[in-house]
Amino acid sequence: DAGVIQSPRHEVTEMGQEVTLRCKPISGHDYLFWYRQTMMRGLELLIYFNNNVPIDDSGMPEDRFSAKMPNASFSTLKIQPSEPRDSAVYFCASSLSSGNTIYFGEGSWLTVV
Amino acid sequence: GQQVMQIPQYQHVQEGEDFTTYCNSSTTLSNIQWYKQRPGGHPVFLIQLVKSGEVKKQKRLTFQFGEAKKNSSLHITATQTTDVGTYFCAGPTSGTYKYIFGTGTRLKVLA
């Protein structure tokens, strides 16, 4: 079975540009999570969805960040405008509510210069 | 808000030595999960503990959930170079499905 699929795997962009990260969760999973990982702050939960509905976005750092889940098989995390401090690895993950195991994608490595 | 701390932050061991990482939550947890992240990789689920005082083993790895369900530990016996990586614990915020990850312990095994 395919795991959680993220794109792009690596992105280098200039400050001020819009960045869109994409995620396809594991088929049948009803929870989707976006995490951000940095050396300084560790693994932070940004937002999570249940059945395509955002449940908790308290981890989204500021209004420059937005996330959508238009259907059960696709989600995006958008940063506009991007700043150098947004440089991090962004992980998408999904889970079955009954199983609890969280399956992570391979991550999107973002560098903002 | 809920905080999950792990100690130590880093650990270097000689191959064959034992290793333990400790996880402490500021709140009682309904369950706790452990993940391993290899360098350059993504977190991979290892195990979940649910019951107070529960102990589970996976080959050389022993996981324990504290009696008060606020702390947990992972012990590796006779480390191998394949054990290299960062080990995270994670617990849900009470009444939600919001899993908060610990600060992680980075293990380096010297051959």
GROMACS .gro file of C-alpha atoms in nm:
model
  224
    1ASP     CA    1   0.000   0.000   0.000
    2ALA     CA    2   0.116   0.353  -0.073
    3GLY     CA    3   0.195   0.557   0.232
    4VAL     CA    4   0.135   0.927   0.287
    5ILE     CA    5   0.258   1.108  -0.021
    6GLN     CA    6   0.396   1.460  -0.001
    7SER     CA    7   0.517   1.701  -0.265
    8PRO     CA    8   0.747   1.868  -0.328
    9ARG     CA    9   1.019   1.679  -0.140
   10HIS     CA   10   1.251   1.977  -0.152
   11GLU     CA   11   1.185   2.342  -0.224
   12VAL     CA   12   1.406   2.647  -0.218
   13THR     CA   13   1.225   2.976  -0.257
   14GLU     CA   14   1.290   3.343  -0.211
   15MET     CA   15   1.150   3.541   0.077
   16GLY     CA   16   0.809   3.684  -0.009
   17GLN     CA   17   0.712   3.405  -0.246
   18GLU     CA   18   0.410   3.184  -0.198
   19VAL     CA   19   0.478   2.822  -0.106
   20THR     CA   20   0.226   2.540  -0.142
   21LEU     CA   21   0.290   2.199   0.008
   22ARG     CA   22   0.072   1.906  -0.093
   23CYS     CA   23  -0.031   1.587   0.076
   24LYS     CA   24  -0.219   1.271  -0.015
   25PRO     CA   25  -0.311   1.073   0.298
   26ILE     CA   26  -0.342   0.698   0.316
   27SER     CA   27  -0.670   0.590   0.160
   28GLY     CA   28  -0.941   0.540   0.420
   29HIS     CA   29  -0.771   0.742   0.692
   30ASP     CA   30  -1.001   1.003   0.843
   31TYR     CA   31  -0.745   1.213   1.031
   32LEU     CA   32  -0.484   1.428   0.863
   33PHE     CA   33  -0.210   1.621   1.043
   34TRP     CA   34   0.041   1.884   0.941
   35TYR     CA   35   0.359   1.899   1.154
   36ARG     CA   36   0.662   2.124   1.129
   37GLN     CA   37   1.006   2.015   1.246
   38THR     CA   38   1.299   2.242   1.328
   39MET     CA   39   1.607   2.199   1.543
   40MET     CA   40   1.496   2.476   1.777
   41ARG     CA   41   1.130   2.388   1.823
   42GLY     CA   42   1.121   2.015   1.755
   43LEU     CA   43   0.812   1.853   1.606
   44GLU     CA   44   0.515   2.092   1.627
   45LEU     CA   45   0.156   2.015   1.534
   46LEU     CA   46   0.027   2.295   1.311
   47ILE     CA   47  -0.325   2.178   1.231
   48TYR     CA   48  -0.529   1.862   1.205
   49PHE     CA   49  -0.841   1.761   1.016
   50ASN     CA   50  -1.105   1.499   1.081
   51ASN     CA   51  -1.317   1.394   0.784
   52ASN     CA   52  -1.182   1.694   0.590
   53VAL     CA   53  -1.289   1.942   0.859
   54PRO     CA   54  -1.023   2.144   1.046
   55ILE     CA   55  -1.048   2.055   1.413
   56ASP     CA   56  -0.760   2.242   1.573
   57ASP     CA   57  -0.545   2.506   1.404
   58SER     CA   58  -0.402   2.655   1.722
   59GLY     CA   59  -0.053   2.554   1.615
   60MET     CA   60  -0.059   2.757   1.295
   61PRO     CA   61   0.205   3.022   1.364
   62GLU     CA   62   0.036   3.321   1.202
   63ASP     CA   63  -0.199   3.437   0.930
   64ARG     CA   64   0.063   3.373   0.665
   65PHE     CA   65  -0.010   3.003   0.706
   66SER     CA   66  -0.327   2.839   0.579
   67ALA     CA   67  -0.433   2.479   0.526
   68LYS     CA   68  -0.717   2.321   0.332
   69MET     CA   69  -0.854   1.976   0.278
   70PRO     CA   70  -1.101   1.993  -0.012
   71ASN     CA   71  -1.154   1.616  -0.015
   72ALA     CA   72  -1.051   1.299   0.165
   73SER     CA   73  -0.749   1.239  -0.055
   74PHE     CA   74  -0.584   1.579  -0.072
   75SER     CA   75  -0.462   1.857   0.154
   76THR     CA   76  -0.249   2.166   0.109
   77LEU     CA   77  -0.046   2.385   0.341
   78LYS     CA   78   0.019   2.730   0.204
   79ILE     CA   79   0.260   2.996   0.324
   80GLN     CA   80   0.213   3.344   0.182
   81PRO     CA   81   0.437   3.537   0.196
   82SER     CA   82   0.719   3.307   0.301
   83GLU     CA   83   0.998   3.419   0.536
   84PRO     CA   84   1.342   3.270   0.614
   85ARG     CA   85   1.219   3.160   0.959
   86ASP     CA   86   0.969   2.932   0.785
   87SER     CA   87   1.258   2.710   0.673
   88ALA     CA   88   1.185   2.366   0.816
   89VAL     CA   89   1.073   2.016   0.732
   90TYR     CA   90   0.696   1.997   0.698
   91PHE     CA   91   0.542   1.657   0.757
   92CYS     CA   92   0.196   1.549   0.662
   93ALA     CA   93   0.058   1.249   0.849
   94SER     CA   94  -0.263   1.051   0.857
   95SER     CA   95  -0.440   0.813   1.090
   96LEU     CA   96  -0.744   0.595   1.131
   97SER     CA   97  -0.941   0.709   1.433
   98SER     CA   98  -0.983   0.354   1.548
   99GLY     CA   99  -0.617   0.261   1.509
  100ASN     CA  100  -0.441   0.564   1.650
  101THR     CA  101  -0.109   0.495   1.477
  102ILE     CA  102   0.006   0.810   1.298
  103TYR     CA  103   0.169   0.747   0.961
  104PHE     CA  104   0.404   1.019   0.843
  105GLY     CA  105   0.497   1.115   0.491
  106GLU     CA  106   0.860   1.162   0.398
  107GLY     CA  107   0.835   1.537   0.449
  108SER     CA  108   0.879   1.851   0.244
  109TRP     CA  109   1.214   2.021   0.308
  110LEU     CA  110   1.157   2.395   0.271
  111THR     CA  111   1.433   2.654   0.254
  112VAL     CA  112   1.342   3.021   0.228
  113VAL     CA  113   1.632   3.246   0.133
  114GLY     CA  114  -0.081   2.395   2.753
  115GLN     CA  115   0.031   2.035   2.765
  116GLN     CA  116   0.406   1.981   2.751
  117VAL     CA  117   0.597   1.661   2.689
  118MET     CA  118   0.964   1.662   2.780
  119GLN     CA  119   1.225   1.399   2.716
  120ILE     CA  120   1.565   1.342   2.871
  121PRO     CA  121   1.838   1.322   2.777
  122GLN     CA  122   1.837   1.542   2.469
  123TYR     CA  123   2.139   1.359   2.326
  124GLN     CA  124   2.307   1.030   2.410
  125HIS     CA  125   2.621   0.880   2.266
  126VAL     CA  126   2.688   0.516   2.353
  127GLN     CA  127   2.935   0.252   2.250
  128GLU     CA  128   2.786  -0.030   2.051
  129GLY     CA  129   2.671  -0.297   2.292
  130GLU     CA  130   2.590  -0.056   2.576
  131ASP     CA  131   2.237  -0.003   2.699
  132PHE     CA  132   2.035   0.314   2.642
  133THR     CA  133   1.732   0.466   2.814
  134THR     CA  134   1.523   0.770   2.730
  135TYR     CA  135   1.262   0.915   2.964
  136CYS     CA  136   0.941   1.095   2.874
  137ASN     CA  137   0.745   1.318   3.111
  138SER     CA  138   0.409   1.480   3.046
  139SER     CA  139   0.266   1.778   3.231
  140THR     CA  140  -0.077   1.610   3.222
  141THR     CA  141  -0.212   1.258   3.260
  142LEU     CA  142  -0.224   1.072   2.930
  143SER     CA  143  -0.484   0.826   2.807
  144ASN     CA  144  -0.209   0.654   2.612
  145ILE     CA  145   0.145   0.714   2.495
  146GLN     CA  146   0.311   0.632   2.166
  147TRP     CA  147   0.677   0.598   2.073
  148TYR     CA  148   0.828   0.683   1.736
  149LYS     CA  149   1.174   0.652   1.583
  150GLN     CA  150   1.314   0.891   1.326
  151ARG     CA  151   1.629   0.794   1.140
  152PRO     CA  152   1.860   1.078   1.029
  153GLY     CA  153   1.704   1.245   0.726
  154GLY     CA  154   1.390   1.034   0.761
  155HIS     CA  155   1.042   1.064   0.901
  156PRO     CA  156   0.899   0.946   1.235
  157VAL     CA  157   0.793   0.583   1.230
  158PHE     CA  158   0.555   0.435   1.485
  159LEU     CA  159   0.705   0.184   1.726
  160ILE     CA  160   0.443   0.108   1.989
  161GLN     CA  161   0.148   0.232   2.194
  162LEU     CA  162   0.097   0.186   2.567
  163VAL     CA  163  -0.246   0.231   2.724
  164LYS     CA  164  -0.260   0.081   3.072
  165SER     CA  165  -0.109   0.219   3.390
  166GLY     CA  166   0.218   0.040   3.464
  167GLU     CA  167   0.215  -0.139   3.129
  168VAL     CA  168   0.540  -0.290   3.001
  169LYS     CA  169   0.588  -0.405   2.644
  170LYS     CA  170   0.890  -0.553   2.471
  171GLN     CA  171   1.000  -0.557   2.110
  172LYS     CA  172   1.319  -0.765   2.081
  173ARG     CA  173   1.584  -0.547   2.249
  174LEU     CA  174   1.344  -0.258   2.316
  175THR     CA  175   1.144  -0.234   2.641
  176PHE     CA  176   0.872   0.026   2.683
  177GLN     CA  177   0.710   0.122   3.012
  178PHE     CA  178   0.414   0.343   3.101
  179GLY     CA  179   0.419   0.494   3.448
  180GLU     CA  180   0.165   0.414   3.717
  181ALA     CA  181   0.034   0.771   3.713
  182LYS     CA  182   0.024   0.769   3.330
  183LYS     CA  183   0.234   1.085   3.314
  184ASN     CA  184   0.568   0.932   3.229
  185SER     CA  185   0.716   0.663   3.014
  186SER     CA  186   1.052   0.515   2.926
  187LEU     CA  187   1.219   0.332   2.640
  188HIS     CA  188   1.514   0.108   2.715
  189ILE     CA  189   1.734  -0.048   2.450
  190THR     CA  190   1.954  -0.340   2.552
  191ALA     CA  191   2.289  -0.390   2.380
  192THR     CA  192   2.259  -0.109   2.126
  193GLN     CA  193   2.349  -0.164   1.763
  194THR     CA  194   2.440   0.088   1.493
  195THR     CA  195   2.095   0.036   1.343
  196ASP     CA  196   1.945   0.193   1.658
  197VAL     CA  197   2.082   0.535   1.560
  198GLY     CA  198   1.813   0.802   1.534
  199THR     CA  199   1.584   1.024   1.738
  200TYR     CA  200   1.325   0.866   1.963
  201PHE     CA  201   1.005   1.056   2.033
  202CYS     CA  202   0.722   0.992   2.271
  203ALA     CA  203   0.380   1.138   2.193
  204GLY     CA  204   0.062   1.174   2.392
  205PRO     CA  205  -0.285   1.310   2.320
  206THR     CA  206  -0.420   1.625   2.475
  207SER     CA  207  -0.700   1.523   2.708
  208GLY     CA  208  -1.027   1.453   2.528
  209THR     CA  209  -0.883   1.516   2.184
  210TYR     CA  210  -0.694   1.343   1.908
  211LYS     CA  211  -0.424   1.609   1.917
  212TYR     CA  212  -0.096   1.423   1.971
  213ILE     CA  213   0.183   1.633   2.120
  214PHE     CA  214   0.531   1.505   2.052
  215GLY     CA  215   0.808   1.512   2.308
  216THR     CA  216   1.132   1.697   2.258
  217GLY     CA  217   1.306   1.379   2.143
  218THR     CA  218   1.627   1.200   2.238
  219ARG     CA  219   1.892   1.171   1.970
  220LEU     CA  220   2.090   0.848   1.998
  221LYS     CA  221   2.429   0.800   1.842
  222VAL     CA  222   2.591   0.458   1.856
  223LEU     CA  223   2.968   0.440   1.819
  224ALA     CA  224   3.099   0.122   1.659
   0.00000   0.00000   0.00000
